[in-house]
PDB file of C-alpha atoms in Angstrom:
ATOM      1  CA  MET A   1      31.378  89.096  56.731  1.00 92.00           C
ATOM      2  CA  PHE A   2      28.190  91.008  57.294  1.00 94.00           C
ATOM      3  CA  CYS A   3      24.827  89.475  56.398  1.00 92.00           C
ATOM      4  CA  GLY A   4      21.385  88.921  57.859  1.00 88.00           C
ATOM      5  CA  SER A   5      20.195  86.694  60.547  1.00 88.00           C
ATOM      6  CA  ARG A   6      16.872  86.522  58.691  1.00 88.00           C
ATOM      7  CA  SER A   7      16.441  84.452  55.602  1.00 85.00           C
ATOM      8  CA  GLY A   8      14.781  87.077  53.453  1.00 80.00           C
ATOM      9  CA  SER A   9      12.370  86.343  50.549  1.00 81.00           C
ATOM     10  CA  ASP A  10      14.867  85.716  47.831  1.00 79.00           C
ATOM     11  CA  ASP A  11      16.390  82.302  47.454  1.00 83.00           C
ATOM     12  CA  THR A  12      19.181  83.610  45.317  1.00 85.00           C
ATOM     13  CA  VAL A  13      20.667  85.192  48.373  1.00 88.00           C
ATOM     14  CA  HIS A  14      21.036  81.774  50.114  1.00 92.00           C
ATOM     15  CA  ALA A  15      22.566  80.342  46.863  1.00 92.00           C
ATOM     16  CA  LEU A  16      25.052  83.228  46.861  1.00 93.00           C
ATOM     17  CA  ALA A  17      25.876  82.694  50.594  1.00 94.00           C
ATOM     18  CA  GLN A  18      26.454  78.862  49.762  1.00 96.00           C
ATOM     19  CA  ASP A  19      28.718  79.751  46.788  1.00 95.00           C
ATOM     20  CA  LEU A  20      30.666  82.358  48.800  1.00 96.00           C
ATOM     21  CA  GLY A  21      31.180  79.999  51.695  1.00 97.00           C
ATOM     22  CA  SER A  22      32.511  77.195  49.439  1.00 98.00           C
ATOM     23  CA  ALA A  23      34.851  79.717  47.783  1.00 96.00           C
ATOM     24  CA  LEU A  24      36.154  81.065  50.941  1.00 96.00           C
ATOM     25  CA  ALA A  25      36.984  77.731  52.235  1.00 97.00           C
ATOM     26  CA  ALA A  26      38.672  76.734  48.826  1.00 97.00           C
ATOM     27  CA  ALA A  27      40.729  79.889  49.052  1.00 95.00           C
ATOM     28  CA  ASN A  28      41.680  79.050  52.679  1.00 95.00           C
ATOM     29  CA  VAL A  29      40.167  82.223  53.859  1.00 94.00           C
ATOM     30  CA  ASP A  30      38.673  82.154  57.412  1.00 95.00           C
ATOM     31  CA  LEU A  31      35.115  83.394  57.819  1.00 96.00           C
ATOM     32  CA  ILE A  32      34.654  85.921  60.667  1.00 96.00           C
ATOM     33  CA  TYR A  33      31.011  86.779  61.118  1.00 96.00           C
ATOM     34  CA  GLY A  34      28.206  87.402  63.615  1.00 94.00           C
ATOM     35  CA  GLY A  35      27.905  83.821  64.847  1.00 93.00           C
ATOM     36  CA  ALA A  36      24.192  83.012  64.174  1.00 92.00           C
ATOM     37  CA  GLY A  37      23.222  79.628  63.000  1.00 93.00           C
ATOM     38  CA  ILE A  38      20.074  81.069  61.379  1.00 92.00           C
ATOM     39  CA  GLY A  39      19.127  83.030  58.162  1.00 93.00           C
ATOM     40  CA  VAL A  40      21.757  84.030  55.631  1.00 94.00           C
ATOM     41  CA  MET A  41      24.414  83.892  58.341  1.00 95.00           C
ATOM     42  CA  GLY A  42      23.770  80.239  59.000  1.00 95.00           C
ATOM     43  CA  THR A  43      23.722  79.297  55.318  1.00 96.00           C
ATOM     44  CA  LEU A  44      27.173  81.016  54.911  1.00 97.00           C
ATOM     45  CA  ALA A  45      28.732  79.396  57.860  1.00 97.00           C
ATOM     46  CA  ASN A  46      27.425  75.943  56.998  1.00 98.00           C
ATOM     47  CA  ALA A  47      28.858  76.291  53.466  1.00 98.00           C
ATOM     48  CA  VAL A  48      32.247  77.175  54.835  1.00 98.00           C
ATOM     49  CA  LEU A  49      32.206  74.400  57.194  1.00 98.00           C
ATOM     50  CA  GLU A  50      30.916  71.757  54.781  1.00 98.00           C
ATOM     51  CA  SER A  51      33.621  72.715  52.441  1.00 98.00           C
ATOM     52  CA  GLY A  52      36.297  72.182  55.066  1.00 98.00           C
ATOM     53  CA  GLY A  53      36.924  75.840  55.966  1.00 97.00           C
ATOM     54  CA  ARG A  54      37.119  77.649  59.244  1.00 97.00           C
ATOM     55  CA  ALA A  55      34.127  79.681  60.592  1.00 98.00           C
ATOM     56  CA  VAL A  56      34.626  81.982  63.582  1.00 97.00           C
ATOM     57  CA  GLY A  57      31.423  83.482  65.098  1.00 96.00           C
ATOM     58  CA  VAL A  58      31.277  86.446  67.450  1.00 96.00           C
ATOM     59  CA  ILE A  59      28.068  86.689  69.298  1.00 93.00           C
ATOM     60  CA  PRO A  60      26.906  88.750  72.319  1.00 91.00           C
ATOM     61  CA  VAL A  61      25.875  86.663  75.361  1.00 88.00           C
ATOM     62  CA  GLY A  62      22.245  87.747  75.133  1.00 78.00           C
ATOM     63  CA  LEU A  63      21.923  86.382  71.669  1.00 69.00           C
ATOM     64  CA  PHE A  64      23.647  83.181  72.613  1.00 61.00           C
ATOM     65  CA  SER A  65      21.120  82.456  75.322  1.00 60.00           C
ATOM     66  CA  ARG A  66      18.257  82.724  72.777  1.00 63.00           C
ATOM     67  CA  GLU A  67      19.682  79.627  70.985  1.00 59.00           C
ATOM     68  CA  VAL A  68      20.569  81.699  67.916  1.00 87.00           C
ATOM     69  CA  ALA A  69      24.166  80.886  68.064  1.00 88.00           C
ATOM     70  CA  HIS A  70      25.713  78.364  65.704  1.00 92.00           C
ATOM     71  CA  HIS A  71      27.004  75.639  67.848  1.00 90.00           C
ATOM     72  CA  GLY A  72      29.073  73.861  65.049  1.00 93.00           C
ATOM     73  CA  LEU A  73      31.686  76.426  64.386  1.00 96.00           C
ATOM     74  CA  THR A  74      35.398  76.258  64.458  1.00 97.00           C
ATOM     75  CA  GLU A  75      35.358  78.949  67.172  1.00 96.00           C
ATOM     76  CA  LEU A  76      32.531  80.858  68.760  1.00 94.00           C
ATOM     77  CA  ILE A  77      33.509  83.934  70.695  1.00 95.00           C
ATOM     78  CA  GLU A  78      31.062  85.245  73.272  1.00 93.00           C
ATOM     79  CA  VAL A  79      31.251  88.951  73.980  1.00 94.00           C
ATOM     80  CA  THR A  80      29.437  91.293  76.306  1.00 94.00           C
ATOM     81  CA  ASP A  81      27.341  93.335  73.729  1.00 92.00           C
ATOM     82  CA  MET A  82      26.973  94.442  70.081  1.00 90.00           C
ATOM     83  CA  HIS A  83      29.788  96.942  70.404  1.00 92.00           C
ATOM     84  CA  ALA A  84      32.255  94.337  71.539  1.00 94.00           C
ATOM     85  CA  ARG A  85      30.995  92.096  68.705  1.00 94.00           C
ATOM     86  CA  LYS A  86      31.679  94.490  66.087  1.00 92.00           C
ATOM     87  CA  ARG A  87      35.031  95.514  67.592  1.00 93.00           C
ATOM     88  CA  THR A  88      36.218  91.997  67.709  1.00 95.00           C
ATOM     89  CA  MET A  89      35.096  91.316  64.144  1.00 94.00           C
ATOM     90  CA  TYR A  90      36.748  94.502  62.986  1.00 91.00           C
ATOM     91  CA  GLU A  91      40.026  93.446  64.747  1.00 91.00           C
ATOM     92  CA  ARG A  92      40.072  90.025  63.335  1.00 92.00           C
ATOM     93  CA  SER A  93      39.307  90.785  59.790  1.00 91.00           C
ATOM     94  CA  ASP A  94      41.426  91.933  56.812  1.00 88.00           C
ATOM     95  CA  ALA A  95      38.529  93.147  54.663  1.00 90.00           C
ATOM     96  CA  PHE A  96      34.800  93.023  54.778  1.00 93.00           C
ATOM     97  CA  CYS A  97      32.104  91.800  52.476  1.00 94.00           C
ATOM     98  CA  ALA A  98      28.316  92.260  52.999  1.00 95.00           C
ATOM     99  CA  LEU A  99      25.625  90.062  51.675  1.00 94.00           C
ATOM    100  CA  PRO A 100      22.026  91.316  51.612  1.00 91.00           C
ATOM    101  CA  GLY A 101      20.605  91.966  55.120  1.00 91.00           C
ATOM    102  CA  GLY A 102      18.772  94.503  57.159  1.00 92.00           C
ATOM    103  CA  TYR A 103      19.495  97.117  59.734  1.00 94.00           C
ATOM    104  CA  GLY A 104      22.280  95.165  61.444  1.00 92.00           C
ATOM    105  CA  THR A 105      24.108  94.526  58.190  1.00 94.00           C
ATOM    106  CA  LEU A 106      23.758  98.243  57.189  1.00 95.00           C
ATOM    107  CA  GLU A 107      24.952  99.345  60.531  1.00 94.00           C
ATOM    108  CA  GLU A 108      28.033  97.081  60.445  1.00 95.00           C
ATOM    109  CA  VAL A 109      28.838  98.280  56.877  1.00 95.00           C
ATOM    110  CA  PHE A 110      28.635 102.046  57.878  1.00 96.00           C
ATOM    111  CA  GLU A 111      30.573 101.594  61.120  1.00 94.00           C
ATOM    112  CA  ALA A 112      33.310  99.590  59.385  1.00 94.00           C
ATOM    113  CA  ALA A 113      33.477 102.322  56.667  1.00 94.00           C
ATOM    114  CA  THR A 114      33.554 105.145  59.240  1.00 94.00           C
ATOM    115  CA  TRP A 115      36.447 103.289  61.156  1.00 92.00           C
ATOM    116  CA  THR A 116      38.363 103.177  57.981  1.00 90.00           C
ATOM    117  CA  GLN A 117      37.701 106.832  57.101  1.00 91.00           C
ATOM    118  CA  LEU A 118      38.826 107.846  60.558  1.00 91.00           C
ATOM    119  CA  GLY A 119      41.956 105.571  60.553  1.00 88.00           C
ATOM    120  CA  LEU A 120      40.674 103.495  63.500  1.00 85.00           C
ATOM    121  CA  HIS A 121      41.550 100.158  61.862  1.00 76.00           C
ATOM    122  CA  ASN A 122      45.171  99.027  61.971  1.00 71.00           C
ATOM    123  CA  SER A 123      45.108  99.460  58.153  1.00 76.00           C
ATOM    124  CA  PRO A 124      42.564 100.481  55.648  1.00 79.00           C
ATOM    125  CA  LYS A 125      40.068  97.686  55.153  1.00 84.00           C
ATOM    126  CA  PRO A 126      37.806  97.673  51.992  1.00 86.00           C
ATOM    127  CA  ILE A 127      34.265  96.813  52.121  1.00 92.00           C
ATOM    128  CA  GLY A 128      32.561  94.950  49.273  1.00 93.00           C
ATOM    129  CA  LEU A 129      28.779  94.796  48.761  1.00 94.00           C
ATOM    130  CA  LEU A 130      28.190  91.377  47.060  1.00 93.00           C
ATOM    131  CA  ASP A 131      25.263  91.803  44.846  1.00 84.00           C
ATOM    132  CA  CYS A 132      22.809  89.354  43.496  1.00 75.00           C
ATOM    133  CA  SER A 133      19.313  89.770  42.178  1.00 63.00           C
ATOM    134  CA  PRO A 134      17.111  87.941  39.759  1.00 57.00           C
ATOM    135  CA  VAL A 135      17.140  89.465  36.276  1.00 57.00           C
ATOM    136  CA  ASP A 136      13.613  90.775  36.750  1.00 58.00           C
ATOM    137  CA  ARG A 137      14.491  92.816  39.849  1.00 61.00           C
ATOM    138  CA  PRO A 138      16.855  95.744  40.597  1.00 66.00           C
ATOM    139  CA  ARG A 139      20.306  94.896  42.153  1.00 82.00           C
ATOM    140  CA  PHE A 140      19.989  94.690  46.046  1.00 86.00           C
ATOM    141  CA  TRP A 141      22.599  97.316  46.663  1.00 91.00           C
ATOM    142  CA  SER A 142      21.739  99.726  43.807  1.00 89.00           C
ATOM    143  CA  GLY A 143      19.626 102.148  46.078  1.00 91.00           C
ATOM    144  CA  LEU A 144      22.525 102.254  48.629  1.00 94.00           C
ATOM    145  CA  GLU A 145      25.153 102.960  45.915  1.00 94.00           C
ATOM    146  CA  GLU A 146      22.894 105.876  44.644  1.00 95.00           C
ATOM    147  CA  PHE A 147      22.641 107.257  48.070  1.00 97.00           C
ATOM    148  CA  LEU A 148      26.428 107.065  48.630  1.00 97.00           C
ATOM    149  CA  ASP A 149      26.970 108.736  45.249  1.00 97.00           C
ATOM    150  CA  ARG A 150      24.670 111.455  46.316  1.00 98.00           C
ATOM    151  CA  THR A 151      26.545 112.075  49.565  1.00 97.00           C
ATOM    152  CA  VAL A 152      29.563 112.666  47.447  1.00 98.00           C
ATOM    153  CA  ALA A 153      27.738 114.972  45.041  1.00 98.00           C
ATOM    154  CA  ASP A 154      26.380 116.893  47.999  1.00 98.00           C
ATOM    155  CA  GLY A 155      29.881 117.184  49.681  1.00 98.00           C
ATOM    156  CA  PHE A 156      29.277 114.930  52.742  1.00 97.00           C
ATOM    157  CA  ILE A 157      31.738 112.097  51.738  1.00 96.00           C
ATOM    158  CA  SER A 158      34.909 112.708  49.717  1.00 95.00           C
ATOM    159  CA  ALA A 159      35.267 110.786  46.483  1.00 94.00           C
ATOM    160  CA  GLU A 160      38.410 109.117  48.030  1.00 91.00           C
ATOM    161  CA  ASN A 161      36.329 107.858  51.027  1.00 92.00           C
ATOM    162  CA  ARG A 162      33.539 106.839  48.706  1.00 94.00           C
ATOM    163  CA  SER A 163      35.939 104.131  47.469  1.00 91.00           C
ATOM    164  CA  ILE A 164      35.866 102.502  50.828  1.00 92.00           C
ATOM    165  CA  VAL A 165      32.512 100.807  50.042  1.00 93.00           C
ATOM    166  CA  ARG A 166      32.006  99.337  46.645  1.00 90.00           C
ATOM    167  CA  ARG A 167      29.758  96.711  45.008  1.00 89.00           C
ATOM    168  CA  VAL A 168      31.383  93.489  44.029  1.00 90.00           C
ATOM    169  CA  ASP A 169      29.614  91.531  41.258  1.00 86.00           C
ATOM    170  CA  SER A 170      30.790  87.957  41.779  1.00 89.00           C
ATOM    171  CA  VAL A 171      31.995  85.495  44.399  1.00 92.00           C
ATOM    172  CA  ALA A 172      35.398  85.419  42.915  1.00 91.00           C
ATOM    173  CA  ALA A 173      35.643  89.264  43.366  1.00 89.00           C
ATOM    174  CA  ALA A 174      34.494  88.911  46.914  1.00 91.00           C
ATOM    175  CA  VAL A 175      37.150  86.392  47.633  1.00 92.00           C
ATOM    176  CA  GLN A 176      39.730  88.584  45.929  1.00 90.00           C
ATOM    177  CA  LEU A 177      38.744  91.397  48.150  1.00 87.00           C
ATOM    178  CA  THR A 178      40.115  89.447  51.161  1.00 83.00           C
ATOM    179  CA  THR A 179      43.636  90.148  49.725  1.00 75.00           C
ATOM    180  CA  CYS A 180      43.191  93.742  49.785  1.00 70.00           C
ATOM    181  CA  SER A 181      43.851  94.557  53.414  1.00 58.00           C
ATOM    182  CA  GLY A 182      45.895  97.727  53.789  1.00 55.00           C
ATOM    183  CA  ARG A 183      44.838  99.409  50.611  1.00 53.00           C
ATOM    184  CA  LEU A 184      41.543 100.608  49.071  1.00 52.00           C
ATOM    185  CA  GLU A 185      42.634 100.212  45.488  1.00 58.00           C
ATOM    186  CA  TRP A 186      40.821  97.160  44.373  1.00 46.00           C
TER     187      TRP A 186
END
């Protein structure tokens, strides 16, 4: 799961994280995420744990020392740096889903997509962008989707590889995504 360590300004993101965490636990799907106890990450992990699920955090030692780490997780894996964090998350995950976040979230989405494109994962791993926005605002991931579509139109990403990253419009669809490891037809 990729999501922000910041809270953002839209409370619907935290409600979405709570719903997703509860649904993951109910479906017996382990949460593998960045290990923070703050922001959207903290909300998601707390929801998983409160619903009886397993939450596994992967956090670089430098962030752990800043007291950012969630200390109530099922498992907390300390790694040397951000590269080791992402590699560990990629190796332990069957699929990926991103909630709204900032640079770190985007970087994780794009690196995971690149690894799938290059065949570096042990099997293709789809990436869902879980969207939520109040009715009076554009969808959070709309601009990114337009950008990705433009890269296809301009010949920088193939239409086949564009399917690696797609928006999912519900918590149920995000949970369903976790069963799609090894294929991108979802």
